[in-house]
mmCIF file of C-alpha atoms in Angstrom:
data_model
loop_
_atom_site.group_PDB
_atom_site.id
_atom_site.type_symbol
_atom_site.label_atom_id
_atom_site.label_comp_id
_atom_site.label_asym_id
_atom_site.label_seq_id
_atom_site.Cartn_x
_atom_site.Cartn_y
_atom_site.Cartn_z
ATOM 1 C CA MET A 1 8.500 12.349 -29.343
ATOM 2 C CA ASP A 2 12.071 13.379 -30.064
ATOM 3 C CA ALA A 3 11.622 16.568 -28.027
ATOM 4 C CA ILE A 4 10.264 14.583 -25.068
ATOM 5 C CA ALA A 5 13.115 12.084 -25.309
ATOM 6 C CA LYS A 6 15.673 14.897 -25.322
ATOM 7 C CA ASN A 7 14.004 16.555 -22.357
ATOM 8 C CA LEU A 8 14.060 13.300 -20.386
ATOM 9 C CA GLU A 9 17.750 12.915 -21.135
ATOM 10 C CA ASP A 10 18.798 16.524 -20.467
ATOM 11 C CA GLU A 11 16.712 17.620 -17.475
ATOM 12 C CA TYR A 12 16.994 14.719 -15.056
ATOM 13 C CA THR A 13 20.647 14.955 -14.034
ATOM 14 C CA LEU A 14 20.724 15.555 -10.252
ATOM 15 C CA PRO A 15 21.644 12.280 -8.542
ATOM 16 C CA ILE A 16 20.391 10.862 -5.258
ATOM 17 C CA ARG A 17 22.073 7.700 -4.011
ATOM 18 C CA ASP A 18 19.732 4.826 -3.257
ATOM 19 C CA PRO A 19 20.692 1.359 -1.942
ATOM 20 C CA VAL A 20 18.177 -0.399 -4.205
ATOM 21 C CA TRP A 21 18.554 1.471 -7.528
ATOM 22 C CA LYS A 22 22.024 2.972 -6.872
ATOM 23 C CA HIS A 23 21.367 6.366 -8.489
ATOM 24 C CA ILE A 24 18.063 8.174 -8.937
ATOM 25 C CA TYR A 25 18.241 11.270 -11.137
ATOM 26 C CA LEU A 26 15.884 14.179 -10.553
ATOM 27 C CA SER A 27 15.320 17.427 -12.401
ATOM 28 C CA PRO A 28 15.966 20.745 -10.584
ATOM 29 C CA ALA A 29 12.195 21.300 -10.453
ATOM 30 C CA LEU A 30 11.547 17.937 -8.790
ATOM 31 C CA MET A 31 14.473 18.471 -6.430
ATOM 32 C CA ASP A 32 12.704 21.642 -5.318
ATOM 33 C CA ILE A 33 9.457 19.728 -4.827
ATOM 34 C CA ILE A 34 10.992 17.054 -2.580
ATOM 35 C CA ALA A 35 12.217 19.853 -0.303
ATOM 36 C CA HIS A 36 8.582 20.742 0.432
ATOM 37 C CA GLU A 37 7.494 20.043 4.013
ATOM 38 C CA ALA A 38 4.731 17.641 2.955
ATOM 39 C CA PHE A 39 7.182 15.451 1.066
ATOM 40 C CA GLN A 40 9.787 15.599 3.827
ATOM 41 C CA ASN A 41 7.112 14.305 6.210
ATOM 42 C CA LEU A 42 7.342 10.978 4.346
ATOM 43 C CA ASN A 43 10.784 10.568 5.906
ATOM 44 C CA ARG A 44 8.995 10.062 9.219
ATOM 45 C CA ILE A 45 6.621 7.328 8.017
ATOM 46 C CA LYS A 46 7.897 3.752 7.846
ATOM 47 C CA GLN A 47 6.980 2.051 4.600
ATOM 48 C CA LEU A 48 5.983 -1.191 6.294
ATOM 49 C CA GLY A 49 4.652 0.096 9.606
ATOM 50 C CA PRO A 50 5.088 -2.463 12.418
ATOM 51 C CA THR A 51 6.853 -4.998 10.176
ATOM 52 C CA TYR A 52 10.166 -4.023 11.807
ATOM 53 C CA LEU A 53 8.951 -5.978 14.857
ATOM 54 C CA VAL A 54 9.597 -9.125 12.804
ATOM 55 C CA TYR A 55 12.170 -7.935 10.247
ATOM 56 C CA PRO A 56 14.436 -5.422 12.060
ATOM 57 C CA GLY A 57 15.752 -4.014 8.791
ATOM 58 C CA ALA A 58 12.286 -2.934 7.628
ATOM 59 C CA THR A 59 12.645 0.661 8.779
ATOM 60 C CA HIS A 60 12.762 2.198 5.311
ATOM 61 C CA THR A 61 10.389 5.067 4.685
ATOM 62 C CA ARG A 62 7.679 6.294 2.346
ATOM 63 C CA PHE A 63 10.224 8.935 1.296
ATOM 64 C CA SER A 64 12.707 6.436 -0.156
ATOM 65 C CA HIS A 65 9.902 4.381 -1.685
ATOM 66 C CA SER A 66 8.499 7.479 -3.411
ATOM 67 C CA LEU A 67 11.878 8.225 -4.928
ATOM 68 C CA GLY A 68 12.079 4.624 -6.102
ATOM 69 C CA VAL A 69 8.646 4.790 -7.732
ATOM 70 C CA PHE A 70 9.690 7.945 -9.557
ATOM 71 C CA HIS A 71 12.874 6.206 -10.733
ATOM 72 C CA ILE A 72 10.971 3.261 -12.225
ATOM 73 C CA ALA A 73 8.361 5.606 -13.728
ATOM 74 C CA TYR A 74 11.129 7.643 -15.350
ATOM 75 C CA ARG A 75 12.749 4.576 -16.862
ATOM 76 C CA MET A 76 9.338 3.321 -17.964
ATOM 77 C CA ILE A 77 8.304 6.499 -19.763
ATOM 78 C CA ARG A 78 11.702 6.750 -21.472
ATOM 79 C CA GLN A 79 11.256 3.237 -22.818
ATOM 80 C CA LEU A 80 7.726 3.957 -24.010
ATOM 81 C CA VAL A 81 8.831 7.164 -25.757
ATOM 82 C CA LYS A 82 11.584 5.210 -27.526
ATOM 83 C CA ARG A 83 8.884 2.910 -28.918
ATOM 84 C CA LYS A 84 7.442 5.980 -30.709
ATOM 85 C CA PRO A 85 3.788 5.346 -29.813
ATOM 86 C CA SER A 86 1.134 5.907 -32.453
ATOM 87 C CA PHE A 87 -0.743 8.253 -30.126
ATOM 88 C CA THR A 88 0.427 11.656 -28.905
ATOM 89 C CA LEU A 89 2.193 12.257 -25.636
ATOM 90 C CA SER A 90 2.706 15.849 -24.547
ATOM 91 C CA PRO A 91 5.735 17.144 -22.587
ATOM 92 C CA GLU A 92 3.314 18.534 -19.987
ATOM 93 C CA GLY A 93 1.605 15.143 -19.610
ATOM 94 C CA VAL A 94 4.913 13.316 -19.186
ATOM 95 C CA ARG A 95 6.021 15.801 -16.522
ATOM 96 C CA ALA A 96 2.672 15.419 -14.743
ATOM 97 C CA PHE A 97 3.031 11.625 -14.767
ATOM 98 C CA LEU A 98 6.548 11.747 -13.319
ATOM 99 C CA CYS A 99 5.447 14.226 -10.683
ATOM 100 C CA ALA A 100 2.495 11.984 -9.810
ATOM 101 C CA ALA A 101 4.835 9.005 -9.441
ATOM 102 C CA LEU A 102 7.000 10.990 -7.036
ATOM 103 C CA LEU A 103 4.066 12.320 -4.993
ATOM 104 C CA HIS A 104 1.746 9.298 -5.115
ATOM 105 C CA ASP A 105 2.066 8.540 -1.371
ATOM 106 C CA LEU A 106 2.054 12.127 -0.141
ATOM 107 C CA GLY A 107 -1.110 11.650 1.889
ATOM 108 C CA HIS A 108 -0.311 8.176 3.218
ATOM 109 C CA TYR A 109 -1.187 7.352 6.792
ATOM 110 C CA PRO A 110 1.432 6.191 9.304
ATOM 111 C CA PHE A 111 1.874 2.498 10.015
ATOM 112 C CA ALA A 112 1.262 1.206 6.521
ATOM 113 C CA HIS A 113 -2.307 -0.025 6.090
ATOM 114 C CA SER A 114 -3.246 -0.172 9.780
ATOM 115 C CA LEU A 115 -5.992 2.409 9.245
ATOM 116 C CA LYS A 116 -7.390 0.834 6.095
ATOM 117 C CA ASP A 117 -11.128 -0.033 6.246
ATOM 118 C CA LEU A 118 -11.825 2.796 8.703
ATOM 119 C CA GLU A 119 -14.211 5.566 7.691
ATOM 120 C CA VAL A 120 -11.481 7.979 6.670
ATOM 121 C CA LYS A 121 -10.360 9.448 3.376
ATOM 122 C CA THR A 122 -8.212 7.289 1.121
ATOM 123 C CA HIS A 123 -4.559 8.228 1.019
ATOM 124 C CA GLU A 124 -4.976 8.941 -2.708
ATOM 125 C CA SER A 125 -7.675 11.500 -1.918
ATOM 126 C CA LEU A 126 -5.514 13.060 0.797
ATOM 127 C CA THR A 127 -2.610 13.213 -1.639
ATOM 128 C CA ALA A 128 -4.739 15.094 -4.156
ATOM 129 C CA ASP A 129 -5.839 17.508 -1.414
ATOM 130 C CA ILE A 130 -2.254 18.246 -0.411
ATOM 131 C CA ILE A 131 -1.182 18.817 -4.013
ATOM 132 C CA LEU A 132 -4.051 21.206 -4.724
ATOM 133 C CA GLU A 133 -4.333 23.007 -1.394
ATOM 134 C CA SER A 134 -0.726 23.569 -0.375
ATOM 135 C CA GLY A 135 2.149 25.525 -1.848
ATOM 136 C CA LEU A 136 2.923 22.495 -3.984
ATOM 137 C CA SER A 137 0.326 23.552 -6.512
ATOM 138 C CA LYS A 138 2.233 26.742 -7.287
ATOM 139 C CA LYS A 139 5.551 24.903 -7.401
ATOM 140 C CA ILE A 140 4.179 22.383 -9.878
ATOM 141 C CA SER A 141 2.749 25.129 -12.096
ATOM 142 C CA ARG A 142 5.708 27.493 -11.994
ATOM 143 C CA THR A 143 8.732 25.214 -11.908
ATOM 144 C CA LEU A 144 7.467 21.983 -13.474
ATOM 145 C CA HIS A 145 5.276 23.751 -16.066
ATOM 146 C CA THR A 146 2.424 21.293 -15.846
ATOM 147 C CA ASP A 147 -1.096 21.235 -14.452
ATOM 148 C CA PRO A 148 -1.263 20.317 -10.731
ATOM 149 C CA LEU A 149 -4.851 19.150 -11.244
ATOM 150 C CA LEU A 150 -3.625 16.607 -13.799
ATOM 151 C CA VAL A 151 -0.973 15.416 -11.324
ATOM 152 C CA ALA A 152 -3.626 15.008 -8.641
ATOM 153 C CA ALA A 153 -6.070 13.291 -11.025
ATOM 154 C CA ILE A 154 -3.463 10.728 -12.116
ATOM 155 C CA ILE A 155 -3.102 9.709 -8.457
ATOM 156 C CA ASP A 156 -6.733 9.981 -7.354
ATOM 157 C CA ARG A 157 -9.006 8.165 -9.805
ATOM 158 C CA GLU A 158 -12.082 9.683 -8.152
ATOM 159 C CA LEU A 159 -10.971 13.183 -9.097
ATOM 160 C CA GLU A 160 -12.522 14.492 -12.293
ATOM 161 C CA TYR A 161 -10.203 16.029 -14.852
ATOM 162 C CA GLY A 162 -11.525 17.911 -17.840
ATOM 163 C CA GLY A 163 -8.226 18.978 -19.379
ATOM 164 C CA ASP A 164 -6.518 17.759 -22.531
ATOM 165 C CA GLY A 165 -4.104 15.381 -20.801
ATOM 166 C CA ASP A 166 -4.573 11.665 -21.379
ATOM 167 C CA VAL A 167 -5.298 11.027 -17.719
ATOM 168 C CA THR A 168 -6.545 7.445 -18.222
ATOM 169 C CA PHE A 169 -3.309 6.394 -19.923
ATOM 170 C CA TYR A 170 -1.198 7.817 -17.104
ATOM 171 C CA ARG A 171 -3.447 6.398 -14.386
ATOM 172 C CA ASN A 172 -3.064 2.903 -15.805
ATOM 173 C CA LEU A 173 0.652 3.420 -16.171
ATOM 174 C CA LEU A 174 1.001 4.415 -12.505
ATOM 175 C CA SER A 175 -1.309 1.709 -11.182
ATOM 176 C CA GLY A 176 -1.560 -1.615 -12.999
ATOM 177 C CA VAL A 177 -0.030 -5.046 -13.354
ATOM 178 C CA LEU A 178 3.506 -3.837 -14.063
ATOM 179 C CA ASP A 179 3.324 -0.462 -12.366
ATOM 180 C CA PRO A 180 6.304 1.437 -10.902
ATOM 181 C CA ASP A 181 4.793 1.310 -7.401
ATOM 182 C CA LYS A 182 4.751 -2.483 -7.337
ATOM 183 C CA LEU A 183 8.152 -2.817 -8.995
ATOM 184 C CA ASP A 184 9.714 -0.617 -6.345
ATOM 185 C CA TYR A 185 7.980 -1.889 -3.220
ATOM 186 C CA LEU A 186 8.530 -5.575 -4.030
ATOM 187 C CA ASN A 187 12.244 -5.013 -4.588
ATOM 188 C CA ARG A 188 12.699 -2.433 -1.810
ATOM 189 C CA ASP A 189 10.757 -4.341 0.839
ATOM 190 C CA ALA A 190 12.615 -7.561 0.048
ATOM 191 C CA TYR A 191 15.941 -5.713 0.222
ATOM 192 C CA TYR A 192 15.287 -4.163 3.619
ATOM 193 C CA CYS A 193 13.699 -7.298 5.076
ATOM 194 C CA GLY A 194 16.720 -9.294 3.945
ATOM 195 C CA ILE A 195 14.732 -11.842 1.955
ATOM 196 C CA PRO A 196 14.939 -12.901 -1.721
ATOM 197 C CA TYR A 197 11.254 -13.415 -2.510
ATOM 198 C CA GLY A 198 10.291 -10.010 -3.872
ATOM 199 C CA GLN A 199 13.233 -9.358 -6.174
ATOM 200 C CA GLN A 200 12.160 -8.644 -9.758
ATOM 201 C CA ASP A 201 14.185 -8.381 -12.963
ATOM 202 C CA VAL A 202 13.219 -4.780 -13.688
ATOM 203 C CA ASP A 203 15.628 -4.455 -16.619
ATOM 204 C CA HIS A 204 13.957 -7.381 -18.388
ATOM 205 C CA ILE A 205 10.466 -6.085 -17.616
ATOM 206 C CA LEU A 206 11.158 -2.587 -18.927
ATOM 207 C CA SER A 207 12.785 -3.928 -22.081
ATOM 208 C CA ASP A 208 9.511 -5.574 -23.098
ATOM 209 C CA ILE A 209 6.868 -2.917 -22.376
ATOM 210 C CA HIS A 210 4.951 -1.261 -25.215
ATOM 211 C CA PRO A 211 2.648 1.801 -25.062
ATOM 212 C CA VAL A 212 -1.079 1.185 -25.509
ATOM 213 C CA PRO A 213 -3.667 4.000 -25.672
ATOM 214 C CA GLN A 214 -5.825 4.173 -22.517
ATOM 215 C CA LYS A 215 -4.492 0.835 -21.212
ATOM 216 C CA GLY A 216 -1.007 2.105 -20.382
ATOM 217 C CA ILE A 217 1.322 -0.710 -21.380
ATOM 218 C CA ALA A 218 1.332 -4.117 -23.038
ATOM 219 C CA ILE A 219 3.941 -6.858 -23.167
ATOM 220 C CA THR A 220 4.899 -9.555 -25.633
ATOM 221 C CA GLY A 221 5.159 -13.256 -24.951
ATOM 222 C CA ARG A 222 8.752 -12.639 -23.904
ATOM 223 C CA GLY A 223 7.495 -10.703 -20.911
ATOM 224 C CA LEU A 224 4.919 -13.258 -19.839
ATOM 225 C CA THR A 225 7.159 -14.673 -17.137
ATOM 226 C CA SER A 226 7.643 -11.166 -15.747
ATOM 227 C CA VAL A 227 3.956 -10.953 -14.882
ATOM 228 C CA GLU A 228 4.015 -14.459 -13.438
ATOM 229 C CA SER A 229 7.059 -13.582 -11.350
ATOM 230 C CA ILE A 230 5.335 -10.494 -9.938
ATOM 231 C CA LEU A 231 2.163 -12.412 -9.097
ATOM 232 C CA PHE A 232 4.102 -15.136 -7.304
ATOM 233 C CA ALA A 233 6.358 -12.632 -5.522
ATOM 234 C CA LYS A 234 3.352 -10.645 -4.337
ATOM 235 C CA TYR A 235 1.823 -13.829 -2.942
ATOM 236 C CA ILE A 236 5.007 -14.824 -1.117
ATOM 237 C CA MET A 237 5.562 -11.317 0.250
ATOM 238 C CA TYR A 238 2.042 -11.184 1.633
ATOM 239 C CA LYS A 239 2.421 -14.647 3.134
ATOM 240 C CA THR A 240 5.807 -14.081 4.764
ATOM 241 C CA VAL A 241 6.052 -10.312 5.302
ATOM 242 C CA TYR A 242 2.993 -8.098 4.877
ATOM 243 C CA TRP A 243 0.578 -10.499 6.575
ATOM 244 C CA HIS A 244 3.023 -12.300 8.847
ATOM 245 C CA LYS A 245 1.204 -13.424 12.005
ATOM 246 C CA THR A 246 2.989 -10.945 14.277
ATOM 247 C CA VAL A 247 2.576 -8.081 11.815
ATOM 248 C CA ARG A 248 -1.153 -8.810 11.574
ATOM 249 C CA ILE A 249 -1.533 -8.785 15.369
ATOM 250 C CA ALA A 250 0.258 -5.418 15.668
ATOM 251 C CA THR A 251 -1.704 -3.978 12.753
ATOM 252 C CA SER A 252 -5.042 -5.125 14.170
ATOM 253 C CA MET A 253 -4.216 -3.645 17.590
ATOM 254 C CA ILE A 254 -3.534 -0.257 16.016
ATOM 255 C CA LYS A 255 -6.710 -0.418 13.947
ATOM 256 C CA LYS A 256 -8.792 -1.451 16.980
ATOM 257 C CA ALA A 257 -7.516 1.457 19.084
ATOM 258 C CA VAL A 258 -8.220 4.012 16.366
ATOM 259 C CA LEU A 259 -11.649 2.533 15.608
ATOM 260 C CA MET A 260 -12.660 2.810 19.261
ATOM 261 C CA GLY A 261 -11.315 6.358 19.391
ATOM 262 C CA LEU A 262 -13.394 7.325 16.375
ATOM 263 C CA ASN A 263 -16.522 5.567 17.645
ATOM 264 C CA ASP A 264 -16.280 7.255 21.060
ATOM 265 C CA ARG A 265 -15.512 10.601 19.404
ATOM 266 C CA ILE A 266 -12.218 10.919 21.251
ATOM 267 C CA ILE A 267 -10.708 11.737 17.866
ATOM 268 C CA THR A 268 -12.130 12.587 14.463
ATOM 269 C CA ALA A 269 -11.023 11.510 11.012
ATOM 270 C CA ASP A 270 -9.524 14.979 10.506
ATOM 271 C CA ASP A 271 -7.185 14.333 13.453
ATOM 272 C CA LEU A 272 -5.582 11.481 11.498
ATOM 273 C CA TYR A 273 -4.740 13.432 8.371
ATOM 274 C CA GLY A 274 -1.167 14.565 7.831
ATOM 275 C CA LEU A 275 0.298 12.539 10.682
ATOM 276 C CA ASN A 276 3.596 10.679 10.694
ATOM 277 C CA ASP A 277 4.661 7.816 12.967
ATOM 278 C CA GLN A 278 5.749 10.107 15.796
ATOM 279 C CA THR A 279 2.853 12.589 15.705
ATOM 280 C CA PHE A 280 0.395 9.688 15.467
ATOM 281 C CA PHE A 281 1.483 8.353 18.851
ATOM 282 C CA THR A 282 1.798 11.831 20.327
ATOM 283 C CA MET A 283 -1.824 12.507 19.385
ATOM 284 C CA ALA A 284 -2.906 9.281 21.079
ATOM 285 C CA ASP A 285 -0.889 9.975 24.247
ATOM 286 C CA THR A 286 -2.577 13.325 24.832
ATOM 287 C CA THR A 287 -6.106 11.885 25.027
ATOM 288 C CA GLY A 288 -5.881 9.628 28.077
ATOM 289 C CA PHE A 289 -8.258 7.254 26.284
ATOM 290 C CA ARG A 290 -7.769 3.772 27.773
ATOM 291 C CA PRO A 291 -7.943 1.751 24.511
ATOM 292 C CA PHE A 292 -5.073 3.853 23.132
ATOM 293 C CA ARG A 293 -2.793 1.845 25.397
ATOM 294 C CA LEU A 294 -2.818 -0.684 22.565
ATOM 295 C CA LEU A 295 -0.669 1.741 20.589
ATOM 296 C CA SER A 296 1.992 1.983 23.283
ATOM 297 C CA ASP A 297 1.787 -1.800 23.637
ATOM 298 C CA VAL A 298 2.683 -2.139 19.952
ATOM 299 C CA LEU A 299 5.584 0.293 20.346
ATOM 300 C CA SER A 300 6.902 -1.762 23.264
ATOM 301 C CA ARG A 301 6.190 -5.062 21.502
ATOM 302 C CA ARG A 302 3.698 -6.106 24.162
ATOM 303 C CA LEU A 303 1.612 -7.837 21.557
ATOM 304 C CA TYR A 304 -1.606 -9.750 22.048
ATOM 305 C CA LYS A 305 -1.630 -13.550 21.883
ATOM 306 C CA GLN A 306 -3.428 -15.217 18.999
ATOM 307 C CA VAL A 307 -5.923 -17.757 20.404
ATOM 308 C CA TYR A 308 -8.114 -18.562 17.400
ATOM 309 C CA ILE A 309 -7.603 -18.861 13.662
ATOM 310 C CA SER A 310 -9.865 -20.069 10.883
ATOM 311 C CA GLU A 311 -9.809 -19.929 7.106
ATOM 312 C CA ILE A 312 -12.251 -17.501 5.570
ATOM 313 C CA SER A 313 -14.717 -19.413 3.428
ATOM 314 C CA SER A 314 -16.922 -17.585 0.960
ATOM 315 C CA GLY A 315 -19.802 -19.674 2.254
ATOM 316 C CA HIS A 316 -19.368 -18.650 5.894
ATOM 317 C CA SER A 317 -21.915 -15.903 6.464
ATOM 318 C CA ALA A 318 -20.607 -15.056 9.953
ATOM 319 C CA TYR A 319 -17.148 -14.281 8.630
ATOM 320 C CA ARG A 320 -18.547 -12.206 5.801
ATOM 321 C CA ARG A 321 -20.566 -10.244 8.352
ATOM 322 C CA LEU A 322 -17.473 -9.657 10.487
ATOM 323 C CA GLU A 323 -15.851 -7.789 7.624
ATOM 324 C CA ASN A 324 -18.091 -4.949 8.779
ATOM 325 C CA LEU A 325 -16.182 -3.182 11.567
ATOM 326 C CA THR A 326 -19.324 -2.508 13.608
ATOM 327 C CA GLU A 327 -20.216 -6.208 13.569
ATOM 328 C CA ARG A 328 -16.632 -7.051 14.441
ATOM 329 C CA LEU A 329 -16.699 -4.700 17.438
ATOM 330 C CA ALA A 330 -19.936 -6.305 18.643
ATOM 331 C CA ALA A 331 -18.362 -9.779 18.446
ATOM 332 C CA GLU A 332 -15.315 -8.564 20.378
ATOM 333 C CA THR A 333 -17.654 -7.222 23.057
ATOM 334 C CA ARG A 334 -19.447 -10.593 23.282
ATOM 335 C CA ILE A 335 -16.157 -12.418 23.774
ATOM 336 C CA ALA A 336 -14.965 -9.900 26.377
ATOM 337 C CA ARG A 337 -18.177 -10.259 28.396
ATOM 338 C CA GLU A 338 -17.982 -14.049 28.328
ATOM 339 C CA ILE A 339 -14.393 -13.971 29.552
ATOM 340 C CA GLY A 340 -15.400 -11.570 32.318
ATOM 341 C CA LYS A 341 -18.162 -13.930 33.467
ATOM 342 C CA ILE A 342 -15.792 -16.901 33.636
ATOM 343 C CA SER A 343 -12.778 -15.128 35.157
ATOM 344 C CA GLY A 344 -14.631 -12.844 37.546
ATOM 345 C CA HIS A 345 -12.419 -9.993 36.366
ATOM 346 C CA PRO A 346 -13.559 -7.060 34.209
ATOM 347 C CA THR A 347 -12.507 -7.533 30.602
ATOM 348 C CA GLY A 348 -12.745 -4.633 28.187
ATOM 349 C CA THR A 349 -13.636 -4.739 24.530
ATOM 350 C CA GLU A 350 -10.146 -3.373 23.861
ATOM 351 C CA ASP A 351 -8.700 -6.605 25.325
ATOM 352 C CA ILE A 352 -10.057 -8.622 22.385
ATOM 353 C CA VAL A 353 -9.063 -8.076 18.761
ATOM 354 C CA ILE A 354 -10.631 -9.819 15.788
ATOM 355 C CA ASP A 355 -8.611 -9.470 12.601
ATOM 356 C CA ILE A 356 -9.739 -10.040 9.042
ATOM 357 C CA PRO A 357 -7.296 -8.799 6.396
ATOM 358 C CA GLU A 358 -8.700 -6.620 3.653
ATOM 359 C CA HIS A 359 -9.422 -8.042 0.210
ATOM 360 C CA ILE A 360 -6.413 -7.994 -2.089
ATOM 361 C CA THR A 361 -6.249 -8.271 -5.843
ATOM 362 C CA PHE A 362 -3.755 -9.943 -8.144
ATOM 363 C CA GLU A 363 -4.062 -7.983 -11.370
ATOM 364 C CA ILE A 364 -3.790 -10.054 -14.560
ATOM 365 C CA ASP A 365 -5.405 -7.743 -17.090
ATOM 366 C CA VAL A 366 -2.264 -6.580 -18.876
ATOM 367 C CA PRO A 367 -2.621 -6.710 -22.695
ATOM 368 C CA LEU A 368 -0.382 -9.207 -24.470
ATOM 369 C CA LEU A 369 0.891 -8.434 -27.959
ATOM 370 C CA HIS A 370 0.576 -11.680 -29.852
ATOM 371 C CA ASN A 371 3.104 -12.555 -32.572
ATOM 372 C CA ASN A 372 4.998 -9.298 -32.080
ATOM 373 C CA GLY A 373 1.992 -7.069 -32.522
ATOM 374 C CA ASP A 374 -0.070 -8.969 -35.092
ATOM 375 C CA GLY A 375 -3.015 -8.944 -32.691
ATOM 376 C CA ASN A 376 -3.783 -8.262 -29.069
ATOM 377 C CA ILE A 377 -4.890 -10.858 -26.567
ATOM 378 C CA THR A 378 -5.067 -10.639 -22.797
ATOM 379 C CA PHE A 379 -2.891 -12.251 -20.159
ATOM 380 C CA ARG A 380 -5.918 -14.382 -19.269
ATOM 381 C CA GLU A 381 -5.785 -15.913 -22.773
ATOM 382 C CA SER A 382 -2.053 -16.572 -22.678
ATOM 383 C CA GLY A 383 -2.222 -20.042 -21.155
ATOM 384 C CA SER A 384 -0.440 -18.923 -18.008
ATOM 385 C CA VAL A 385 -0.880 -21.020 -14.882
ATOM 386 C CA PHE A 386 -2.154 -17.825 -13.233
ATOM 387 C CA SER A 387 -5.712 -18.105 -14.471
ATOM 388 C CA ASP A 388 -8.624 -16.258 -12.856
ATOM 389 C CA THR A 389 -9.408 -19.358 -10.825
ATOM 390 C CA VAL A 390 -5.842 -19.829 -9.602
ATOM 391 C CA VAL A 391 -5.458 -16.149 -8.733
ATOM 392 C CA GLY A 392 -8.743 -16.207 -6.833
ATOM 393 C CA THR A 393 -7.613 -19.292 -4.928
ATOM 394 C CA ILE A 394 -4.263 -17.725 -4.068
ATOM 395 C CA ALA A 395 -5.916 -14.574 -2.730
ATOM 396 C CA GLY A 396 -8.300 -16.686 -0.673
ATOM 397 C CA THR A 397 -5.566 -18.758 0.961
ATOM 398 C CA LEU A 398 -3.973 -15.625 2.415
ATOM 399 C CA ARG A 399 -7.005 -14.455 4.402
ATOM 400 C CA PHE A 400 -7.847 -15.815 7.846
ATOM 401 C CA VAL A 401 -10.077 -14.628 10.644
ATOM 402 C CA THR A 402 -8.126 -14.548 13.895
ATOM 403 C CA VAL A 403 -8.802 -13.618 17.499
ATOM 404 C CA SER A 404 -6.034 -12.243 19.706
ATOM 405 C CA VAL A 405 -6.266 -11.276 23.373
ATOM 406 C CA ALA A 406 -4.367 -9.243 25.940
ATOM 407 C CA ARG A 407 -1.752 -11.323 27.746
ATOM 408 C CA ARG A 408 -3.354 -11.166 31.179
ATOM 409 C CA GLU A 409 -3.455 -14.368 33.186
ATOM 410 C CA GLU A 410 -7.204 -14.358 33.811
ATOM 411 C CA ILE A 411 -7.910 -13.810 30.098
ATOM 412 C CA LEU A 412 -5.554 -16.538 28.901
ATOM 413 C CA GLU A 413 -6.991 -19.015 31.418
ATOM 414 C CA SER A 414 -10.601 -18.210 30.531
ATOM 415 C CA ILE A 415 -10.411 -17.914 26.740
ATOM 416 C CA HIS A 416 -10.076 -21.685 26.262
ATOM 417 C CA LYS A 417 -13.281 -22.292 28.193
ATOM 418 C CA ILE A 418 -15.521 -20.444 25.755
ATOM 419 C CA ASP A 419 -16.795 -21.288 22.276
ATOM 420 C CA ILE A 420 -15.131 -18.559 20.198
ATOM 421 C CA ALA A 421 -16.635 -19.751 16.917
ATOM 422 C CA ALA A 422 -20.153 -19.516 18.371
ATOM 423 C CA LEU A 423 -19.500 -16.039 19.736
ATOM 424 C CA LEU A 424 -18.143 -14.933 16.356
ATOM 425 C CA ALA A 425 -21.337 -16.173 14.737
ATOM 426 C CA GLY A 426 -23.435 -14.161 17.183
#
């Protein structure tokens, strides 16, 4: 462990200024990796997609977020090494983990999670592809002296890895309750949106983490409030930022346009891979496909008007069915036809957008070291107010089914004359 600690101290000395973390120190090898075209492309993808329509400062990029995740991961692994874990960490594994933290969003789509739920590859899978199929693989092998397959496998949990690296430990370190991704995006997003809700005491959190084989990290009772703070901050950020009404409308318009393009075979899933914000819209402009006007509408902030909202109840079978995009498209078509009958004007399926946010999780499975290590319990057994029931309730209160329509006079006059709930139910 002493050799790893010395390496972490000696190699990572090249500073990059960052408004959130002040200085982020990279190694020469990682500095070479961020110069790669695939990583530079992240500079052209906004971290929060259309959120800038509500919070004008939210124009920060996947590039700066990736640097921030690396920074937290670096501080995290240094702290864990100082704890002198009972299990073995290799220098190659540590370098792979830090590289994975830096590259974790390499394959991310433009406009945040607008394309989530579509039948396309996950951004983790795309990231693994880029690492293994581009010149990055050679850079990682030759300059970072670690296995690019291990880097890819830490990011993409579906990727099998048969090497000696403790891939499960690093996967749980990169993605978990107190992971570097969450610690950066909550702080960074709050900073750029100009709101206080997401700010986390990272110094306090990192001072209390302990290495645990396979699981990644554990905390003591002293760090219990850190988990509670993150859970509450995540809830508030979803409520006020990520799933703000206007952001949801813009996001659903983008998703609807792309879904219709895929269904009508105007574009394929392959056309969406490797795009940034600019090339995404350029691709759409070249097709002449009418529903793609929704994309230019979002760019110009000509957003649809929300005309219906209802809480999603687990007992409502119609809403559960509408989580299927094909069923959702059929319901949108039913509403469009009904409006057309009443107004006497043709109304397209693209004029109606039903939105149901994806399921989100509030992780509470971090191990808790009881009585300073005398025995392990889980966060669930800690007596925290954030029990499974409470967390489930919180997640449920964030999700609504909404219907938004194009702001044309005949649509707005007709929409109130139809039974939207009945049409949603089929």
